[in-house]
Amino acid sequence: MEPTPDVLDALDDDVTRAARAAMVEDQLVARGVADPRVLDAMRAIPRHRFVPPGYRAQAYTDGPLPIAHDQTISQPYVVAVMTELAAIEPGDRVLEVGTGSGYQTAVLCALTPHVYSLEVVPALAAAAAEALADLGLAAHLRVGDGWAGWPERAPFDAILVTAAPPVVPPALIEQLAPGGRLVLPVGHAFHQELIRIERTPRGLVERSIFPVRFVPMIRGADHGDGAP
Ligand code: SAH
């Protein structure tokens, strides 16, 4: 089922619509984000509903903002670029690693009904579930370490990772469908490169996009450095 215009209308909010329209023009279109479906999704999803109450006035500014547990909601431009690079078609199965506030999850929900998202901090997953439910958005959320992906729900047409591992997690490559796109930051402590990997008929095609600063991926039981 495709998201209907009614769903997007219901998400809209008179008070903040103008701020979102300005965000899309000034921060996204001006910097080259061009996919109309991505721009529509960014216009429709009320980012202020995903930031802590003390930061709502800054919800449409051009940067990341703090959320609970020392994590961040990504800069709108980075959310838009990653979503555009993921090239999501209606009906695609999409995995997000790092639900965080749930904002990127919500943007994905505007593009396809099959959105799966993993979060390692239970309290963040719970808050994101509530924010998404309040907007009537139905993503499949699970608490767990995204290093291993979500094998029971694989394969995925697109995988977006919003916390940075030191190397590309092998499980995420394995869980990419034919033609699938993996978009993720790779590197160490706040110095990373945004990477796009596509599974093509001729093999994996990898491309670097630009340097980024994401929170590091938190590893589970092994407390390791992420090396396979
Ligand atoms: N997409 C989020 C960005 C949140 S920041 C948003 O739009 O708000 C990255 C998130 O990744 C944090 O919530 C952090 O707790 C989570 N995270 C870190 N390591 C993880 C892991 N191994 N598996 C799943 N989530 C992880």
CSV table of C-alpha atoms and ligand atoms in Angstrom, one decimal:
chain,number,residue,atom,x,y,z
A,1,MET,CA,0.0,0.0,0.0
A,2,GLU,CA,1.4,3.4,-0.9
A,3,PRO,CA,1.1,6.3,1.5
A,4,THR,CA,-1.9,8.3,0.4
A,5,PRO,CA,-2.0,12.1,0.2
A,6,ASP,CA,-4.5,12.0,3.1
A,7,VAL,CA,-1.8,10.5,5.3
A,8,LEU,CA,0.6,13.3,4.4
A,9,ASP,CA,-2.2,15.9,4.9
A,10,ALA,CA,-2.9,14.6,8.3
A,11,LEU,CA,0.7,15.0,9.2
A,12,ASP,CA,0.8,18.6,8.2
A,13,ASP,CA,0.6,21.5,10.7
A,14,ASP,CA,-0.3,25.0,9.9
A,15,VAL,CA,2.1,26.6,12.4
A,16,THR,CA,5.2,24.8,11.0
A,17,ARG,CA,4.4,24.3,7.4
A,18,ALA,CA,6.1,27.5,6.3
A,19,ALA,CA,9.2,26.7,8.3
A,20,ARG,CA,9.4,23.3,6.6
A,21,ALA,CA,8.9,24.9,3.2
A,22,ALA,CA,11.7,27.3,3.9
A,23,MET,CA,13.9,24.4,5.2
A,24,VAL,CA,13.3,22.5,1.9
A,25,GLU,CA,14.2,25.5,-0.3
A,26,ASP,CA,17.1,27.0,1.6
A,27,GLN,CA,18.8,23.9,3.0
A,28,LEU,CA,17.9,21.1,0.5
A,29,VAL,CA,17.0,22.5,-3.0
A,30,ALA,CA,19.7,25.2,-2.8
A,31,ARG,CA,22.3,22.4,-2.1
A,32,GLY,CA,21.2,20.2,-5.0
A,33,VAL,CA,18.7,17.7,-3.5
A,34,ALA,CA,16.3,17.2,-6.4
A,35,ASP,CA,14.2,14.1,-6.0
A,36,PRO,CA,10.6,15.4,-5.7
A,37,ARG,CA,9.5,12.5,-3.6
A,38,VAL,CA,12.2,13.2,-1.1
A,39,LEU,CA,11.5,16.9,-1.0
A,40,ASP,CA,7.7,16.1,-0.5
A,41,ALA,CA,8.5,13.8,2.4
A,42,MET,CA,10.7,16.4,4.0
A,43,ARG,CA,8.0,19.0,3.6
A,44,ALA,CA,5.4,16.7,5.1
A,45,ILE,CA,7.1,15.2,8.1
A,46,PRO,CA,6.9,17.5,11.2
A,47,ARG,CA,10.5,17.4,12.4
A,48,HIS,CA,9.6,19.4,15.6
A,49,ARG,CA,7.6,16.3,16.8
A,50,PHE,CA,10.9,14.4,17.0
A,51,VAL,CA,13.1,16.9,18.9
A,52,PRO,CA,13.0,17.3,22.7
A,53,PRO,CA,10.6,20.1,23.9
A,54,GLY,CA,13.4,22.4,24.8
A,55,TYR,CA,14.7,22.4,21.2
A,56,ARG,CA,11.4,22.7,19.3
A,57,ALA,CA,12.0,26.3,18.3
A,58,GLN,CA,15.2,25.2,16.5
A,59,ALA,CA,13.6,22.2,14.8
A,60,TYR,CA,13.9,23.6,11.3
A,61,THR,CA,17.4,25.1,11.6
A,62,ASP,CA,20.3,23.9,9.5
A,63,GLY,CA,22.0,21.4,11.9
A,64,PRO,CA,21.8,18.3,14.1
A,65,LEU,CA,20.1,18.7,17.5
A,66,PRO,CA,20.6,16.7,20.8
A,67,ILE,CA,18.1,14.0,21.8
A,68,ALA,CA,18.3,11.8,24.9
A,69,HIS,CA,21.2,9.5,25.8
A,70,ASP,CA,23.9,11.6,24.2
A,71,GLN,CA,22.5,10.9,20.7
A,72,THR,CA,21.5,13.4,18.0
A,73,ILE,CA,18.8,13.9,15.4
A,74,SER,CA,20.7,14.4,12.1
A,75,GLN,CA,20.8,17.6,10.1
A,76,PRO,CA,17.9,17.8,7.7
A,77,TYR,CA,20.3,18.1,4.7
A,78,VAL,CA,22.0,14.8,5.7
A,79,VAL,CA,18.7,13.1,6.1
A,80,ALA,CA,17.6,14.3,2.7
A,81,VAL,CA,20.9,13.3,1.0
A,82,MET,CA,20.9,9.8,2.5
A,83,THR,CA,17.3,9.3,1.6
A,84,GLU,CA,17.9,10.5,-2.0
A,85,LEU,CA,21.0,8.2,-2.3
A,86,ALA,CA,18.9,5.3,-1.1
A,87,ALA,CA,16.6,5.8,-4.2
A,88,ILE,CA,13.5,4.3,-2.5
A,89,GLU,CA,10.7,3.3,-4.7
A,90,PRO,CA,7.1,2.8,-3.4
A,91,GLY,CA,6.9,-0.8,-2.1
A,92,ASP,CA,10.7,-1.1,-1.4
A,93,ARG,CA,11.7,-2.8,1.8
A,94,VAL,CA,13.9,-0.5,3.8
A,95,LEU,CA,16.1,-1.0,6.9
A,96,GLU,CA,17.3,1.8,9.1
A,97,VAL,CA,20.0,1.2,11.7
A,98,GLY,CA,19.8,3.8,14.5
A,99,THR,CA,16.2,4.8,15.0
A,100,GLY,CA,17.2,7.6,17.4
A,101,SER,CA,14.4,10.2,17.4
A,102,GLY,CA,12.5,8.4,14.7
A,103,TYR,CA,12.7,11.4,12.3
A,104,GLN,CA,14.6,9.6,9.5
A,105,THR,CA,12.2,6.6,10.1
A,106,ALA,CA,9.2,8.9,9.5
A,107,VAL,CA,10.7,10.3,6.3
A,108,LEU,CA,11.2,6.7,5.0
A,109,CYS,CA,7.6,5.9,6.0
A,110,ALA,CA,6.4,8.7,3.6
A,111,LEU,CA,8.2,6.8,0.7
A,112,THR,CA,7.2,3.2,1.3
A,113,PRO,CA,5.1,1.2,3.8
A,114,HIS,CA,7.8,-1.4,4.5
A,115,VAL,CA,10.1,0.4,6.9
A,116,TYR,CA,12.2,-1.6,9.5
A,117,SER,CA,14.3,0.2,12.1
A,118,LEU,CA,16.8,-1.0,14.7
A,119,GLU,CA,17.8,1.0,17.8
A,120,VAL,CA,20.2,-0.2,20.5
A,121,VAL,CA,19.0,2.1,23.3
A,122,PRO,CA,15.6,0.8,24.5
A,123,ALA,CA,14.4,4.2,25.8
A,124,LEU,CA,15.1,5.9,22.5
A,125,ALA,CA,13.2,3.1,20.6
A,126,ALA,CA,10.3,3.6,23.0
A,127,ALA,CA,10.1,7.4,22.5
A,128,ALA,CA,10.5,7.0,18.7
A,129,ALA,CA,7.7,4.4,18.7
A,130,GLU,CA,5.4,6.9,20.5
A,131,ALA,CA,6.3,9.8,18.2
A,132,LEU,CA,5.7,7.7,15.0
A,133,ALA,CA,2.4,6.3,16.4
A,134,ASP,CA,1.2,9.8,17.2
A,135,LEU,CA,1.5,10.6,13.5
A,136,GLY,CA,-0.1,7.4,12.4
A,137,LEU,CA,3.1,6.1,10.9
A,138,ALA,CA,3.6,2.3,11.0
A,139,ALA,CA,7.3,1.4,11.0
A,140,HIS,CA,8.5,-2.0,12.4
A,141,LEU,CA,10.8,-1.1,15.3
A,142,ARG,CA,13.1,-3.5,17.2
A,143,VAL,CA,15.7,-3.0,20.0
A,144,GLY,CA,19.0,-4.6,19.0
A,145,ASP,CA,22.5,-4.1,17.6
A,146,GLY,CA,22.3,-3.1,14.0
A,147,TRP,CA,25.8,-4.4,13.3
A,148,ALA,CA,24.0,-7.7,12.6
A,149,GLY,CA,21.2,-6.1,10.6
A,150,TRP,CA,17.8,-7.8,10.8
A,151,PRO,CA,18.3,-11.2,9.0
A,152,GLU,CA,14.7,-12.4,9.7
A,153,ARG,CA,13.3,-9.5,7.6
A,154,ALA,CA,16.0,-9.4,4.9
A,155,PRO,CA,16.6,-8.9,2.1
A,156,PHE,CA,16.2,-5.1,1.9
A,157,ASP,CA,16.1,-2.8,-1.2
A,158,ALA,CA,17.7,-0.1,0.8
A,159,ILE,CA,19.6,0.1,4.1
A,160,LEU,CA,20.4,3.4,5.8
A,161,VAL,CA,22.8,3.6,8.8
A,162,THR,CA,22.7,6.6,11.0
A,163,ALA,CA,25.5,5.7,13.5
A,164,ALA,CA,29.1,5.2,12.2
A,165,PRO,CA,30.8,1.8,12.3
A,166,PRO,CA,34.6,1.7,11.8
A,167,VAL,CA,34.2,-0.6,8.8
A,168,VAL,CA,31.2,-1.7,6.7
A,169,PRO,CA,29.2,-4.3,8.6
A,170,PRO,CA,29.3,-7.5,6.5
A,171,ALA,CA,25.8,-8.5,7.6
A,172,LEU,CA,24.4,-5.4,6.0
A,173,ILE,CA,26.0,-6.3,2.6
A,174,GLU,CA,24.6,-9.8,2.9
A,175,GLN,CA,21.1,-8.4,3.6
A,176,LEU,CA,21.1,-6.2,0.5
A,177,ALA,CA,18.6,-7.4,-2.2
A,178,PRO,CA,19.8,-7.5,-5.9
A,179,GLY,CA,19.9,-3.8,-6.9
A,180,GLY,CA,19.9,-2.8,-3.2
A,181,ARG,CA,21.5,0.3,-1.9
A,182,LEU,CA,23.4,0.7,1.4
A,183,VAL,CA,24.1,4.2,2.6
A,184,LEU,CA,26.2,4.7,5.7
A,185,PRO,CA,28.9,6.7,7.4
A,186,VAL,CA,32.2,4.7,7.9
A,187,GLY,CA,35.1,5.8,10.1
A,188,HIS,CA,36.1,6.7,13.6
A,189,ALA,CA,34.9,9.0,16.3
A,190,PHE,CA,33.2,11.8,14.4
A,191,HIS,CA,35.5,11.7,11.3
A,192,GLN,CA,33.8,9.6,8.7
A,193,GLU,CA,33.0,9.3,5.1
A,194,LEU,CA,29.4,8.9,3.8
A,195,ILE,CA,29.5,5.8,1.5
A,196,ARG,CA,27.0,4.4,-0.9
A,197,ILE,CA,27.2,0.7,-2.0
A,198,GLU,CA,25.0,-0.8,-4.6
A,199,ARG,CA,24.6,-4.5,-5.4
A,200,THR,CA,24.6,-4.5,-9.2
A,201,PRO,CA,24.5,-7.5,-11.6
A,202,ARG,CA,28.3,-6.9,-12.0
A,203,GLY,CA,29.0,-6.9,-8.2
A,204,LEU,CA,29.2,-4.3,-5.5
A,205,VAL,CA,29.7,-0.7,-6.7
A,206,GLU,CA,31.0,1.7,-4.0
A,207,ARG,CA,31.2,5.4,-4.1
A,208,SER,CA,32.2,8.1,-1.5
A,209,ILE,CA,29.9,11.0,-1.1
A,210,PHE,CA,31.4,13.5,1.4
A,211,PRO,CA,32.8,13.6,5.0
A,212,VAL,CA,30.3,13.5,7.8
A,213,ARG,CA,30.1,13.4,11.6
A,214,PHE,CA,27.8,10.9,13.0
A,215,VAL,CA,27.7,9.4,16.5
A,216,PRO,CA,29.8,6.2,16.6
A,217,MET,CA,27.9,2.9,16.3
A,218,ILE,CA,27.5,1.3,19.7
A,219,ARG,CA,28.5,-2.3,19.7
A,220,GLY,CA,26.8,-5.0,21.8
A,221,ALA,CA,28.2,-7.7,24.0
A,222,ASP,CA,31.7,-7.8,22.6
A,223,HIS,CA,32.5,-4.1,23.2
A,224,GLY,CA,34.8,-4.6,20.3
A,225,ASP,CA,36.0,-2.1,17.7
A,226,GLY,CA,33.6,-3.5,15.1
A,227,ALA,CA,36.3,-5.4,13.1
A,228,PRO,CA,34.8,-8.6,11.8
B,1,SAH,N1,18.2,8.4,12.5
B,1,SAH,C1,18.3,9.1,13.8
B,1,SAH,C2,19.7,9.4,14.1
B,1,SAH,C3,20.0,9.1,15.5
B,1,SAH,S1,21.7,9.1,16.0
B,1,SAH,C4,17.4,10.3,13.8
B,1,SAH,O1,17.0,10.8,12.7
B,1,SAH,O2,17.1,10.8,14.9
B,1,SAH,C5,22.1,7.4,15.8
B,1,SAH,C6,21.3,6.4,16.6
B,1,SAH,O3,21.9,5.2,16.4
B,1,SAH,C7,21.3,6.7,18.1
B,1,SAH,O4,20.0,6.7,18.6
B,1,SAH,C8,22.0,5.5,18.7
B,1,SAH,O5,21.6,5.0,19.9
B,1,SAH,C9,21.8,4.4,17.6
B,1,SAH,N2,22.8,3.3,17.5
B,1,SAH,C10,24.1,3.4,17.8
B,1,SAH,N3,24.7,2.2,17.7
B,1,SAH,C11,23.7,1.4,17.2
B,1,SAH,C12,23.7,0.0,16.9
B,1,SAH,N4,24.8,-0.8,17.0
B,1,SAH,N5,22.5,-0.6,16.5
B,1,SAH,C13,21.4,0.2,16.4
B,1,SAH,N6,21.4,1.5,16.8
B,1,SAH,C14,22.5,2.1,17.2
